[in-house]
PDB file of C-alpha atoms in Angstrom:
ATOM      1  CA  MET P   1      -6.234  33.995  23.039  1.00 68.00           C
ATOM      2  CA  SER P   2      -8.470  33.044  25.282  1.00 90.00           C
ATOM      3  CA  ILE P   3      -7.767  29.503  26.098  1.00 90.00           C
ATOM      4  CA  ALA P   4     -11.178  27.704  24.589  1.00 88.00           C
ATOM      5  CA  THR P   5      -9.186  29.218  21.477  1.00 89.00           C
ATOM      6  CA  THR P   6      -6.003  27.402  22.253  1.00 89.00           C
ATOM      7  CA  ILE P   7      -7.703  24.322  23.144  1.00 89.00           C
ATOM      8  CA  ALA P   8     -10.041  24.157  20.124  1.00 90.00           C
ATOM      9  CA  ARG P   9      -6.827  24.549  18.187  1.00 92.00           C
ATOM     10  CA  ALA P  10      -4.994  21.829  19.499  1.00 92.00           C
ATOM     11  CA  ALA P  11      -7.808  20.185  18.833  1.00 93.00           C
ATOM     12  CA  GLY P  12      -7.917  20.476  15.552  1.00 93.00           C
ATOM     13  CA  VAL P  13      -3.648  19.766  15.157  1.00 93.00           C
ATOM     14  CA  ALA P  14      -5.083  17.122  16.821  1.00 93.00           C
ATOM     15  CA  ALA P  15      -7.356  15.934  14.224  1.00 94.00           C
ATOM     16  CA  ALA P  16      -4.865  16.799  11.350  1.00 94.00           C
ATOM     17  CA  ILE P  17      -2.523  14.846  12.544  1.00 93.00           C
ATOM     18  CA  LYS P  18      -5.088  11.778  13.138  1.00 93.00           C
ATOM     19  CA  VAL P  19      -6.384  12.273   9.627  1.00 94.00           C
ATOM     20  CA  TYR P  20      -2.462  12.670   8.600  1.00 94.00           C
ATOM     21  CA  GLU P  21      -1.575   8.967   9.967  1.00 95.00           C
ATOM     22  CA  GLN P  22      -4.856   6.975   8.946  1.00 94.00           C
ATOM     23  CA  CYS P  23      -4.141   8.605   5.023  1.00 94.00           C
ATOM     24  CA  SER P  24      -0.260   6.972   5.358  1.00 95.00           C
ATOM     25  CA  ALA P  25      -0.931   4.550   6.791  1.00 95.00           C
ATOM     26  CA  ALA P  26      -3.759   3.334   3.475  1.00 95.00           C
ATOM     27  CA  ALA P  27      -1.259   4.568   1.422  1.00 95.00           C
ATOM     28  CA  ALA P  28       1.025   2.250   3.090  1.00 95.00           C
ATOM     29  CA  GLN P  29      -1.205   0.038   2.919  1.00 95.00           C
ATOM     30  CA  ARG P  30      -1.644   0.289  -0.917  1.00 96.00           C
ATOM     31  CA  GLN P  31       1.847   0.387  -1.411  1.00 96.00           C
ATOM     32  CA  ARG P  32       2.273  -3.341  -0.361  1.00 96.00           C
ATOM     33  CA  LEU P  33      -0.470  -4.615  -2.422  1.00 96.00           C
ATOM     34  CA  ALA P  34       1.362  -2.974  -5.578  1.00 96.00           C
ATOM     35  CA  GLU P  35       4.779  -4.399  -4.698  1.00 97.00           C
ATOM     36  CA  GLN P  36       1.968  -8.552  -4.255  1.00 96.00           C
ATOM     37  CA  VAL P  37       0.485  -7.438  -7.578  1.00 95.00           C
ATOM     38  CA  VAL P  38       4.124  -6.974  -9.262  1.00 94.00           C
ATOM     39  CA  VAL P  39       5.794 -10.292  -7.118  1.00 95.00           C
ATOM     40  CA  ASP P  40       2.293 -12.186  -8.218  1.00 94.00           C
ATOM     41  CA  CYS P  41       2.635 -10.880 -11.521  1.00 92.00           C
ATOM     42  CA  ILE P  42       6.428 -12.152 -11.411  1.00 92.00           C
ATOM     43  CA  ALA P  43       5.436 -15.979 -10.652  1.00 92.00           C
ATOM     44  CA  ILE P  44       3.244 -16.079 -12.729  1.00 90.00           C
ATOM     45  CA  PHE P  45       5.087 -14.850 -15.461  1.00 89.00           C
ATOM     46  CA  GLN P  46       7.798 -17.308 -14.522  1.00 88.00           C
ATOM     47  CA  THR P  47       5.461 -20.737 -13.739  1.00 88.00           C
ATOM     48  CA  CYS P  48       3.813 -20.285 -17.734  1.00 85.00           C
ATOM     49  CA  SER P  49       6.924 -19.359 -18.720  1.00 80.00           C
ATOM     50  CA  HIS P  50       8.726 -22.556 -17.889  1.00 76.00           C
ATOM     51  CA  LYS P  51       4.908 -24.578 -18.592  1.00 76.00           C
ATOM     52  CA  GLU P  52       6.062 -23.347 -22.230  1.00 76.00           C
ATOM     53  CA  LEU P  53       9.570 -24.754 -21.519  1.00 71.00           C
ATOM     54  CA  LEU P  54       8.038 -28.034 -20.820  1.00 74.00           C
ATOM     55  CA  LYS P  55       5.540 -27.430 -23.451  1.00 77.00           C
ATOM     56  CA  LYS P  56       8.702 -26.765 -26.125  1.00 73.00           C
ATOM     57  CA  LYS P  57      10.574 -30.266 -25.410  1.00 71.00           C
ATOM     58  CA  GLU P  58       8.176 -32.665 -25.475  1.00 66.00           C
ATOM     59  CA  VAL P  59       7.830 -31.694 -29.192  1.00 58.00           C
TER      60      VAL P  59
END
């Protein structure tokens, strides 16, 4: 194998690793966003439930 081929393969591997890292980072960010959506939904549900309980106490 020539030096040029070895360098080209190494560059290809490095590029593949970089793409993998970027995809992993994007996946991690999507996971964090999904978790935040769940937290927000729970907070909204609790707020709405609390308001409904207050309305029932008033009646």
